[in-house]
Coordinates of N, CA and C and ligand atoms in Angstrom, one line a residue:
M1 N -16.8 9.1 10.6 CA -16.3 7.9 10.0 C -14.8 7.8 10.1
N2 N -14.3 6.7 10.4 CA -12.8 6.5 10.6 C -12.2 5.8 9.3
C3 N -11.1 6.4 8.9 CA -10.5 5.9 7.7 C -9.0 5.6 8.0
L4 N -8.6 4.4 7.7 CA -7.2 4.0 7.9 C -6.5 3.7 6.6
I5 N -5.4 4.4 6.3 CA -4.8 4.3 5.0 C -3.3 4.0 5.2
S6 N -2.8 3.1 4.4 CA -1.3 2.9 4.4 C -0.7 3.4 3.1
A7 N 0.5 3.8 3.2 CA 1.2 4.5 2.0 C 2.7 4.2 2.1
G8 N 3.3 4.3 0.9 CA 4.7 4.3 0.8 C 5.3 2.9 0.8
P9 N 6.6 2.8 0.7 CA 7.3 1.5 0.6 C 7.6 1.0 2.1
T10 N 8.0 -0.2 2.2 CA 8.7 -0.6 3.5 C 10.2 -0.8 3.2
R11 N 10.9 -0.8 4.3 CA 12.4 -1.0 4.2 C 12.7 -2.3 5.0
E12 N 13.4 -3.2 4.4 CA 13.8 -4.4 5.1 C 15.3 -4.4 5.2
W13 N 15.8 -4.2 6.4 CA 17.2 -4.0 6.6 C 18.0 -5.2 6.5
I14 N 19.2 -5.1 5.9 CA 20.2 -6.1 5.8 C 21.2 -5.9 6.9
D15 N 21.6 -4.6 7.1 CA 22.5 -4.2 8.2 C 22.2 -2.7 8.4
P16 N 22.9 -2.0 9.3 CA 22.5 -0.6 9.5 C 22.6 0.4 8.4
V17 N 23.2 0.0 7.3 CA 23.4 0.9 6.1 C 22.8 0.3 4.8
R18 N 22.1 -0.8 4.9 CA 21.6 -1.4 3.6 C 20.2 -2.0 3.9
F19 N 19.3 -1.8 2.8 CA 18.0 -2.3 3.0 C 17.5 -2.8 1.6
L20 N 16.4 -3.6 1.6 CA 15.6 -3.9 0.4 C 14.4 -3.1 0.4
S21 N 14.0 -2.5 -0.7 CA 12.8 -1.7 -0.8 C 12.3 -1.7 -2.2
N22 N 11.5 -0.7 -2.5 CA 10.9 -0.6 -3.9 C 10.7 0.9 -4.2
P23 N 10.3 1.3 -5.4 CA 10.3 2.7 -5.7 C 9.0 3.5 -5.3
S24 N 8.2 2.9 -4.5 CA 7.0 3.6 -4.1 C 7.3 5.0 -3.5
S25 N 6.6 6.0 -3.9 CA 6.8 7.4 -3.4 C 5.9 7.7 -2.3
G26 N 4.8 7.0 -2.2 CA 3.7 7.3 -1.2 C 2.7 8.3 -1.7
K27 N 2.9 8.8 -2.9 CA 2.0 9.9 -3.4 C 0.5 9.5 -3.5
M28 N 0.3 8.3 -3.9 CA -1.2 7.9 -4.1 C -1.8 7.8 -2.7
G29 N -1.2 7.2 -1.7 CA -1.7 7.0 -0.4 C -1.9 8.4 0.3
Y30 N -0.9 9.3 0.2 CA -1.0 10.6 0.8 C -2.2 11.4 0.1
A31 N -2.3 11.3 -1.2 CA -3.4 12.0 -1.9 C -4.7 11.5 -1.3
L32 N -4.8 10.1 -1.1 CA -6.1 9.6 -0.6 C -6.3 10.1 0.8
A33 N -5.3 10.2 1.6 CA -5.4 10.7 3.0 C -6.0 12.1 3.0
R34 N -5.4 13.0 2.1 CA -5.9 14.4 2.0 C -7.3 14.4 1.5
A35 N -7.7 13.6 0.6 CA -9.0 13.6 0.1 C -10.0 13.1 1.1
A36 N -9.6 12.1 1.9 CA -10.5 11.6 3.0 C -10.7 12.7 4.1
V37 N -9.6 13.4 4.4 CA -9.7 14.5 5.4 C -10.7 15.6 4.9
D38 N -10.5 15.9 3.6 CA -11.4 16.9 3.0 C -12.9 16.5 3.0
R39 N -13.1 15.2 3.0 CA -14.5 14.7 3.0 C -15.0 14.5 4.5
G40 N -14.2 15.1 5.4 CA -14.7 15.1 6.8 C -14.4 13.8 7.6
M41 N -13.6 12.9 7.0 CA -13.3 11.7 7.8 C -12.2 11.9 8.8
Q42 N -12.2 11.0 9.8 CA -11.1 11.0 10.8 C -10.0 10.0 10.2
V43 N -8.9 10.6 9.8 CA -8.0 9.8 9.0 C -6.7 9.4 9.8
T44 N -6.3 8.2 9.8 CA -5.0 7.7 10.3 C -4.2 7.2 9.1
L45 N -3.0 7.8 8.9 CA -2.2 7.4 7.8 C -1.0 6.6 8.4
V46 N -0.8 5.4 8.0 CA 0.4 4.6 8.4 C 1.3 4.7 7.2
S47 N 2.5 5.3 7.4 CA 3.3 5.6 6.3 C 4.7 5.0 6.4
G48 N 5.2 4.3 5.4 CA 6.6 4.0 5.2 C 7.4 5.2 4.9
P49 N 8.7 5.1 4.8 CA 9.5 6.2 4.5 C 9.2 6.9 3.2
T50 N 8.9 8.2 3.2 CA 8.7 9.0 2.0 C 9.3 10.4 2.2
A51 N 9.3 11.1 1.1 CA 9.8 12.5 1.2 C 8.6 13.5 1.3
L52 N 7.4 13.0 1.6 CA 6.2 13.9 1.5 C 5.9 14.5 2.9
K53 N 5.2 15.6 2.8 CA 4.7 16.3 4.0 C 3.5 15.6 4.5
A54 N 3.4 15.6 5.9 CA 2.2 14.9 6.5 C 1.0 15.7 6.0
P55 N -0.1 14.9 5.7 CA -1.3 15.6 5.2 C -2.0 16.3 6.4
A56 N -2.3 17.6 6.3 CA -2.9 18.3 7.4 C -4.2 17.7 7.8
G57 N -4.4 17.6 9.1 CA -5.6 17.0 9.6 C -5.7 15.5 9.8
A58 N -4.6 14.8 9.4 CA -4.5 13.4 9.5 C -3.6 13.0 10.6
E59 N -3.8 12.0 11.4 CA -2.8 11.4 12.3 C -1.9 10.6 11.5
V60 N -0.6 10.7 11.7 CA 0.4 10.0 10.9 C 1.2 9.1 11.8
L61 N 1.3 7.8 11.5 CA 2.1 6.9 12.2 C 3.2 6.5 11.2
Y62 N 4.5 6.7 11.6 CA 5.6 6.4 10.7 C 6.2 5.0 11.0
V63 N 6.3 4.2 10.0 CA 6.9 2.9 10.2 C 8.0 2.7 9.2
E64 N 8.8 1.6 9.4 CA 9.8 1.3 8.3 C 9.6 -0.1 7.7
T65 N 9.5 -1.1 8.6 CA 9.4 -2.4 8.1 C 8.0 -2.9 7.9
A66 N 7.8 -4.0 7.1 CA 6.5 -4.6 6.9 C 5.9 -5.0 8.3
R67 N 6.7 -5.6 9.1 CA 6.2 -6.0 10.4 C 5.7 -4.8 11.3
E68 N 6.5 -3.7 11.2 CA 6.0 -2.5 11.9 C 4.7 -2.0 11.3
M69 N 4.6 -2.1 10.0 CA 3.4 -1.6 9.3 C 2.2 -2.5 9.7
Q70 N 2.5 -3.8 9.8 CA 1.4 -4.8 10.2 C 0.9 -4.5 11.6
E71 N 1.8 -4.2 12.5 CA 1.4 -3.9 13.9 C 0.6 -2.6 14.0
A72 N 1.0 -1.6 13.3 CA 0.3 -0.3 13.3 C -1.1 -0.5 12.7
M73 N -1.2 -1.2 11.6 CA -2.5 -1.4 10.9 C -3.4 -2.2 11.8
S74 N -2.9 -3.3 12.4 CA -3.8 -4.2 13.1 C -4.3 -3.5 14.4
Q75 N -3.4 -2.6 15.0 CA -3.9 -1.8 16.2 C -5.0 -0.9 15.9
R76 N -5.1 -0.4 14.7 CA -6.1 0.6 14.4 C -7.3 0.0 13.6
F77 N -7.1 -1.2 13.2 CA -8.1 -1.8 12.2 C -9.5 -1.9 12.8
A78 N -9.7 -2.3 14.0 CA -11.0 -2.6 14.6 C -11.9 -1.3 14.5
K79 N -11.3 -0.2 14.7 CA -12.1 1.1 14.8 C -12.3 1.7 13.4
A80 N -11.7 1.1 12.4 CA -11.8 1.8 11.1 C -13.0 1.3 10.3
D81 N -13.7 2.3 9.6 CA -14.8 1.9 8.7 C -14.3 1.7 7.3
L82 N -13.4 2.5 6.9 CA -12.8 2.3 5.5 C -11.3 2.2 5.6
I83 N -10.8 1.1 5.1 CA -9.4 0.8 5.2 C -8.8 0.7 3.8
I84 N -7.8 1.5 3.5 CA -7.2 1.5 2.1 C -5.7 1.1 2.3
M85 N -5.3 0.0 1.7 CA -4.0 -0.5 1.8 C -3.2 -0.1 0.5
A86 N -2.7 1.2 0.5 CA -2.0 1.7 -0.7 C -0.5 1.5 -0.7
A87 N 0.0 1.0 0.5 CA 1.4 0.8 0.6 C 2.0 -0.3 -0.3
A88 N 3.2 -0.1 -0.7 CA 3.9 -1.2 -1.5 C 4.8 -1.9 -0.5
V89 N 4.2 -3.0 0.1 CA 4.9 -3.7 1.1 C 5.9 -4.7 0.5
S90 N 7.1 -4.7 1.0 CA 8.1 -5.6 0.5 C 7.7 -7.1 0.9
D91 N 7.6 -7.9 -0.2 CA 7.1 -9.3 0.1 C 8.1 -10.1 0.9
H92 N 9.4 -9.7 0.9 CA 10.4 -10.5 1.6 C 11.3 -9.6 2.5
R93 N 11.9 -10.2 3.4 CA 13.0 -9.5 4.2 C 14.2 -10.4 4.4
P94 N 15.3 -9.9 4.6 CA 16.5 -10.7 4.9 C 16.2 -11.6 6.1
E95 N 16.7 -12.8 6.1 CA 16.4 -13.7 7.2 C 17.0 -13.2 8.5
T96 N 18.2 -12.6 8.3 CA 18.9 -12.0 9.5 C 19.2 -10.5 9.2
R97 N 19.2 -9.7 10.3 CA 19.6 -8.3 10.2 C 20.8 -8.1 11.0
S98 N 21.9 -7.8 10.4 CA 23.1 -7.7 11.1 C 23.2 -6.4 11.9
K99 N 23.6 -6.5 13.2 CA 23.7 -5.3 14.0 C 24.8 -4.3 13.5
Q100 N 25.9 -4.9 13.0 CA 27.0 -4.1 12.6 C 27.0 -4.0 11.0
K101 N 27.5 -2.9 10.5 CA 27.7 -2.8 9.1 C 28.6 -3.9 8.6
Q102 N 28.1 -4.6 7.6 CA 28.9 -5.8 7.1 C 30.0 -5.2 6.2
K103 N 31.2 -5.7 6.4 CA 32.3 -5.2 5.5 C 32.2 -5.8 4.1
K104 N 32.4 -5.0 3.1 CA 32.0 -5.5 1.8 C 32.9 -6.7 1.4
E105 N 34.1 -6.8 1.9 CA 35.0 -7.9 1.5 C 34.5 -9.2 2.2
Q106 N 33.8 -9.0 3.3 CA 33.3 -10.2 4.1 C 31.9 -10.6 3.8
M107 N 31.2 -9.8 3.0 CA 29.8 -10.1 2.7 C 29.6 -11.3 1.9
R108 N 28.6 -12.2 2.3 CA 28.2 -13.3 1.4 C 27.6 -12.7 0.2
M109 N 27.7 -13.4 -0.9 CA 27.2 -12.9 -2.2 C 25.7 -13.3 -2.4
T110 N 25.2 -14.1 -1.5 CA 23.8 -14.5 -1.6 C 23.1 -14.0 -0.3
L111 N 21.8 -13.6 -0.5 CA 21.0 -13.1 0.6 C 19.9 -14.1 0.9
D112 N 19.8 -14.6 2.1 CA 18.7 -15.5 2.5 C 17.5 -14.6 2.8
L113 N 16.3 -14.9 2.2 CA 15.1 -14.1 2.4 C 14.1 -15.0 3.1
V114 N 13.2 -14.3 3.9 CA 12.0 -15.0 4.4 C 10.8 -14.1 4.0
A115 N 9.6 -14.7 3.9 CA 8.4 -14.0 3.5 C 7.9 -13.1 4.6
N116 N 7.5 -11.9 4.2 CA 6.8 -11.0 5.1 C 5.4 -11.4 5.2
P117 N 4.7 -10.9 6.3 CA 3.3 -11.2 6.4 C 2.6 -10.4 5.3
D118 N 1.5 -11.0 4.8 CA 0.6 -10.3 3.8 C -0.4 -9.5 4.7
I119 N -0.1 -8.3 4.9 CA -0.9 -7.5 5.8 C -2.4 -7.4 5.4
L120 N -2.6 -7.2 4.1 CA -4.0 -7.0 3.6 C -4.7 -8.3 3.7
M121 N -4.1 -9.4 3.5 CA -4.7 -10.8 3.6 C -5.2 -11.0 5.0
E122 N -4.3 -10.6 6.0 CA -4.7 -10.8 7.4 C -5.9 -9.9 7.7
L123 N -5.9 -8.7 7.2 CA -7.0 -7.8 7.5 C -8.3 -8.3 6.9
G124 N -8.1 -8.9 5.7 CA -9.3 -9.5 5.1 C -9.9 -10.6 5.9
K125 N -9.1 -11.3 6.6 CA -9.6 -12.4 7.5 C -10.3 -11.9 8.7
Q126 N -9.9 -10.7 9.2 CA -10.5 -10.1 10.4 C -11.7 -9.2 10.1
K127 N -11.9 -8.9 8.8 CA -12.9 -7.9 8.5 C -14.3 -8.3 9.0
K128 N -15.0 -7.2 9.6 CA -16.3 -7.4 10.1 C -17.3 -6.7 9.2
N129 N -18.6 -7.1 9.4 CA -19.7 -6.4 8.7 C -19.6 -4.9 8.9
G130 N -19.7 -4.1 7.9 CA -19.7 -2.7 8.0 C -18.3 -2.1 7.7
Q131 N -17.3 -2.9 7.6 CA -16.0 -2.4 7.3 C -15.8 -2.6 5.8
T132 N -15.2 -1.6 5.1 CA -14.9 -1.6 3.7 C -13.4 -1.7 3.5
L133 N -12.9 -2.8 2.9 CA -11.5 -3.0 2.8 C -11.1 -2.8 1.3
V134 N -10.1 -2.0 1.1 CA -9.7 -1.7 -0.3 C -8.2 -2.0 -0.5
G135 N -7.8 -2.7 -1.5 CA -6.4 -3.0 -1.8 C -6.0 -2.4 -3.2
F136 N -4.7 -2.5 -3.4 CA -4.2 -2.0 -4.7 C -3.6 -3.2 -5.4
A137 N -3.6 -3.2 -6.7 CA -2.9 -4.2 -7.5 C -2.0 -3.5 -8.5
A138 N -0.7 -3.4 -8.3 CA 0.2 -2.8 -9.2 C 0.8 -3.9 -10.0
E139 N 0.5 -3.9 -11.3 CA 0.8 -5.0 -12.2 C 1.6 -4.5 -13.5
T140 N 2.4 -5.3 -14.0 CA 3.0 -5.0 -15.3 C 2.4 -5.8 -16.5
E141 N 1.6 -6.8 -16.1 CA 0.9 -7.5 -17.2 C -0.4 -8.1 -16.6
N142 N -1.3 -8.5 -17.5 CA -2.6 -9.1 -17.1 C -3.3 -8.4 -15.9
L143 N -3.4 -7.0 -16.1 CA -3.8 -6.2 -14.9 C -5.1 -6.6 -14.3
L144 N -6.2 -6.7 -15.2 CA -7.5 -6.9 -14.6 C -7.7 -8.3 -14.0
P145 N -7.2 -9.3 -14.8 CA -7.4 -10.7 -14.2 C -6.6 -10.8 -12.8
N146 N -5.4 -10.2 -12.8 CA -4.6 -10.3 -11.5 C -5.3 -9.5 -10.4
A147 N -5.9 -8.4 -10.8 CA -6.5 -7.6 -9.8 C -7.8 -8.3 -9.2
R148 N -8.5 -8.9 -10.1 CA -9.7 -9.7 -9.7 C -9.4 -10.8 -8.8
R149 N -8.3 -11.5 -9.1 CA -7.8 -12.6 -8.3 C -7.5 -12.1 -6.9
K150 N -6.8 -11.0 -6.8 CA -6.4 -10.5 -5.5 C -7.6 -10.0 -4.7
L151 N -8.5 -9.4 -5.4 CA -9.8 -9.0 -4.7 C -10.5 -10.2 -4.0
R152 N -10.5 -11.3 -4.7 CA -11.1 -12.5 -4.2 C -10.3 -13.1 -3.1
E153 N -9.0 -13.3 -3.4 CA -8.1 -14.1 -2.4 C -8.0 -13.3 -1.1
K154 N -8.0 -12.0 -1.2 CA -7.7 -11.2 0.0 C -9.0 -10.7 0.7
N155 N -10.2 -11.2 0.2 CA -11.5 -10.9 0.8 C -11.7 -9.3 0.8
L156 N -11.4 -8.7 -0.3 CA -11.6 -7.2 -0.4 C -12.9 -6.8 -0.9
D157 N -13.3 -5.6 -0.6 CA -14.6 -5.0 -1.2 C -14.3 -4.3 -2.5
W158 N -13.1 -3.7 -2.6 CA -12.7 -3.0 -3.8 C -11.2 -3.2 -4.0
I159 N -10.8 -3.2 -5.3 CA -9.4 -3.1 -5.5 C -9.1 -2.1 -6.6
V160 N -8.0 -1.4 -6.4 CA -7.6 -0.3 -7.4 C -6.5 -1.0 -8.3
A161 N -6.9 -1.1 -9.6 CA -6.0 -1.8 -10.5 C -5.1 -0.7 -11.2
N162 N -3.8 -0.9 -11.2 CA -2.9 0.1 -11.5 C -1.8 -0.5 -12.4
D163 N -1.7 0.0 -13.6 CA -0.7 -0.5 -14.5 C 0.6 0.2 -14.3
V164 N 1.6 -0.5 -13.9 CA 2.9 0.1 -13.5 C 4.0 -0.1 -14.6
S165 N 3.5 -0.5 -15.8 CA 4.5 -0.8 -16.9 C 5.0 0.4 -17.6
E166 N 4.2 1.5 -17.5 CA 4.5 2.7 -18.2 C 5.2 3.7 -17.3
K167 N 6.1 4.5 -17.9 CA 6.9 5.5 -17.1 C 6.1 6.7 -16.6
D168 N 5.0 7.0 -17.4 CA 4.3 8.3 -17.1 C 3.2 8.1 -16.0
R169 N 3.2 7.1 -15.3 CA 2.2 6.8 -14.3 C 2.7 5.9 -13.2
G170 N 1.9 5.7 -12.1 CA 2.2 4.7 -11.1 C 3.4 5.2 -10.2
F171 N 4.2 4.2 -9.8 CA 5.4 4.5 -9.0 C 6.0 5.9 -9.2
Q172 N 6.1 6.7 -8.2 CA 6.9 8.0 -8.3 C 6.2 9.1 -9.1
S173 N 5.3 8.8 -10.0 CA 4.7 9.8 -10.9 C 3.6 10.5 -10.1
D174 N 3.3 11.8 -10.5 CA 2.2 12.5 -10.0 C 0.9 12.1 -10.7
F175 N 1.0 11.3 -11.7 CA -0.2 10.9 -12.5 C -0.4 9.4 -12.4
N176 N -1.7 9.0 -12.7 CA -2.0 7.6 -12.7 C -3.2 7.3 -13.6
K177 N -3.4 6.1 -13.9 CA -4.6 5.7 -14.6 C -5.0 4.4 -14.0
I178 N -6.2 4.4 -13.4 CA -6.6 3.2 -12.7 C -8.0 2.8 -13.0
S179 N -8.3 1.5 -12.7 CA -9.7 1.0 -12.7 C -10.0 0.6 -11.3
L180 N -11.2 0.8 -10.9 CA -11.7 0.4 -9.6 C -12.6 -0.8 -9.8
L181 N -12.3 -1.9 -9.1 CA -13.2 -3.1 -9.3 C -13.8 -3.4 -7.9
S182 N -15.0 -3.8 -8.0 CA -15.7 -4.2 -6.7 C -15.9 -5.7 -6.7
K183 N -16.2 -6.2 -5.4 CA -16.5 -7.6 -5.3 C -17.8 -8.0 -6.0
E184 N -18.6 -7.0 -6.2 CA -19.9 -7.3 -6.9 C -19.7 -7.2 -8.5
Q185 N -18.4 -7.2 -8.9 CA -18.1 -7.2 -10.3 C -18.3 -5.9 -11.0
N186 N -18.5 -4.8 -10.2 CA -18.5 -3.5 -10.9 C -17.1 -3.1 -11.3
E187 N -17.1 -2.4 -12.4 CA -15.7 -1.9 -12.9 C -15.9 -0.4 -13.3
M188 N -15.0 0.4 -12.7 CA -15.1 1.8 -13.1 C -13.7 2.2 -13.6
D189 N -13.6 2.7 -14.8 CA -12.3 3.1 -15.4 C -12.2 4.6 -15.3
F190 N -11.1 5.0 -14.7 CA -10.8 6.5 -14.6 C -9.8 6.9 -15.6
E191 N -10.0 8.1 -16.2 CA -9.0 8.7 -17.2 C -7.7 8.9 -16.5
Y192 N -6.7 8.9 -17.4 CA -5.3 9.3 -17.0 C -5.3 10.7 -16.4
Q193 N -4.9 10.9 -15.1 CA -5.0 12.2 -14.5 C -4.1 12.2 -13.3
E194 N -4.0 13.4 -12.7 CA -3.2 13.6 -11.5 C -3.7 12.7 -10.3
K195 N -2.8 12.2 -9.5 CA -3.2 11.4 -8.4 C -4.1 12.1 -7.4
N196 N -3.8 13.4 -7.3 CA -4.7 14.2 -6.4 C -6.1 14.2 -6.8
S197 N -6.3 14.4 -8.1 CA -7.7 14.5 -8.6 C -8.3 13.1 -8.6
L198 N -7.5 12.1 -9.0 CA -8.0 10.7 -8.9 C -8.5 10.3 -7.5
A199 N -7.6 10.7 -6.5 CA -7.9 10.4 -5.1 C -9.3 11.0 -4.7
R200 N -9.5 12.3 -5.1 CA -10.7 12.9 -4.7 C -11.9 12.2 -5.3
K201 N -11.7 11.8 -6.6 CA -12.9 11.1 -7.3 C -13.2 9.8 -6.7
Y202 N -12.2 8.9 -6.5 CA -12.6 7.6 -6.0 C -12.8 7.5 -4.5
T203 N -12.3 8.5 -3.7 CA -12.6 8.5 -2.3 C -14.1 8.8 -2.2
S204 N -14.6 9.7 -3.1 CA -16.1 10.0 -3.0 C -16.8 8.7 -3.4
M205 N -16.3 8.0 -4.4 CA -17.0 6.7 -4.8 C -17.0 5.7 -3.6
L206 N -15.9 5.6 -3.0 CA -15.8 4.6 -1.9 C -16.6 5.0 -0.7
L207 N -16.7 6.3 -0.4 CA -17.5 6.8 0.7 C -19.0 6.5 0.4
L208 N -19.4 6.7 -0.8 CA -20.8 6.4 -1.2 C -21.1 5.0 -0.9
A209 N -20.1 4.1 -1.2 CA -20.4 2.7 -1.1 C -20.1 2.2 0.3
T210 N -19.6 3.0 1.2 CA -19.3 2.5 2.6 C -20.5 2.6 3.6
Ligands
LIG1 O1 1.8 -7.6 -3.5 P1 0.4 -7.7 -4.0 O2 0.3 -7.4 -5.5 O3 -0.2 -8.9 -3.5 O4 -0.3 -6.5 -3.3 C1 -1.7 -6.3 -3.4 C2 -2.2 -5.6 -2.1 O5 -1.7 -6.3 -1.0 C3 -1.7 -4.1 -2.0 O6 -2.9 -3.4 -1.5 C4 -0.6 -4.2 -0.9 O7 -0.6 -3.1 -0.1 C5 -1.1 -5.4 -0.1 N1 0.1 -6.2 0.5 C6 0.2 -6.3 1.9 N2 1.2 -7.1 2.4 C7 2.1 -7.6 1.6 C8 2.0 -7.5 0.2 C9 1.0 -6.8 -0.3 O8 -0.6 -5.8 2.6 N3 3.1 -8.4 2.1

């Protein structure tokens, strides 16, 4: 069985020394990749910039921008049985990327942004029978209603609902507390625990359902 996982943040460059990004560490996606390898899956990990070691036994494709991530994901998508989009993709990028470092005295004080592609939404449109597509919803309020809306709008089979309003979990932490929601309205709540142990538990769940 082939498993395709994205992890980490994207970087959207303003010029060669400045970018827009977010605090994603990649820990959840890397833990998922390790768990999937341990379950005997053929794993491809598409990773934004992180400080983490490549998971043994997985093929890793390193990318920086959302558009690079989209290209890598769509190249591998058709062959994948289970696709988990754990990356924190930047929703916007600067409209222009300057080739030279901008001098601070000459920089405009406003940044023009354009929308990045919603990678998961595009994959949801291409999904075929037999493919299981899983997304993440990192929210600071109305966690479950927002997660259910994303599950529906992006044509997902599962979504991992993840409260990122607390310091002891989510972004950068080794710990997390999540609920797994399915398109059939199933809901599974997992205890607060290490991302490694969470990943093992819900990878098993997803595999059973794939
Ligand atoms: O940003 P949002 O809350 O909509 O993210 C939900 C899911 O969509 C996540 O799994 C994320 O990886 C994915 N996403 C994406 N491309 C974007 C924004 C989000 O694939 N531009």
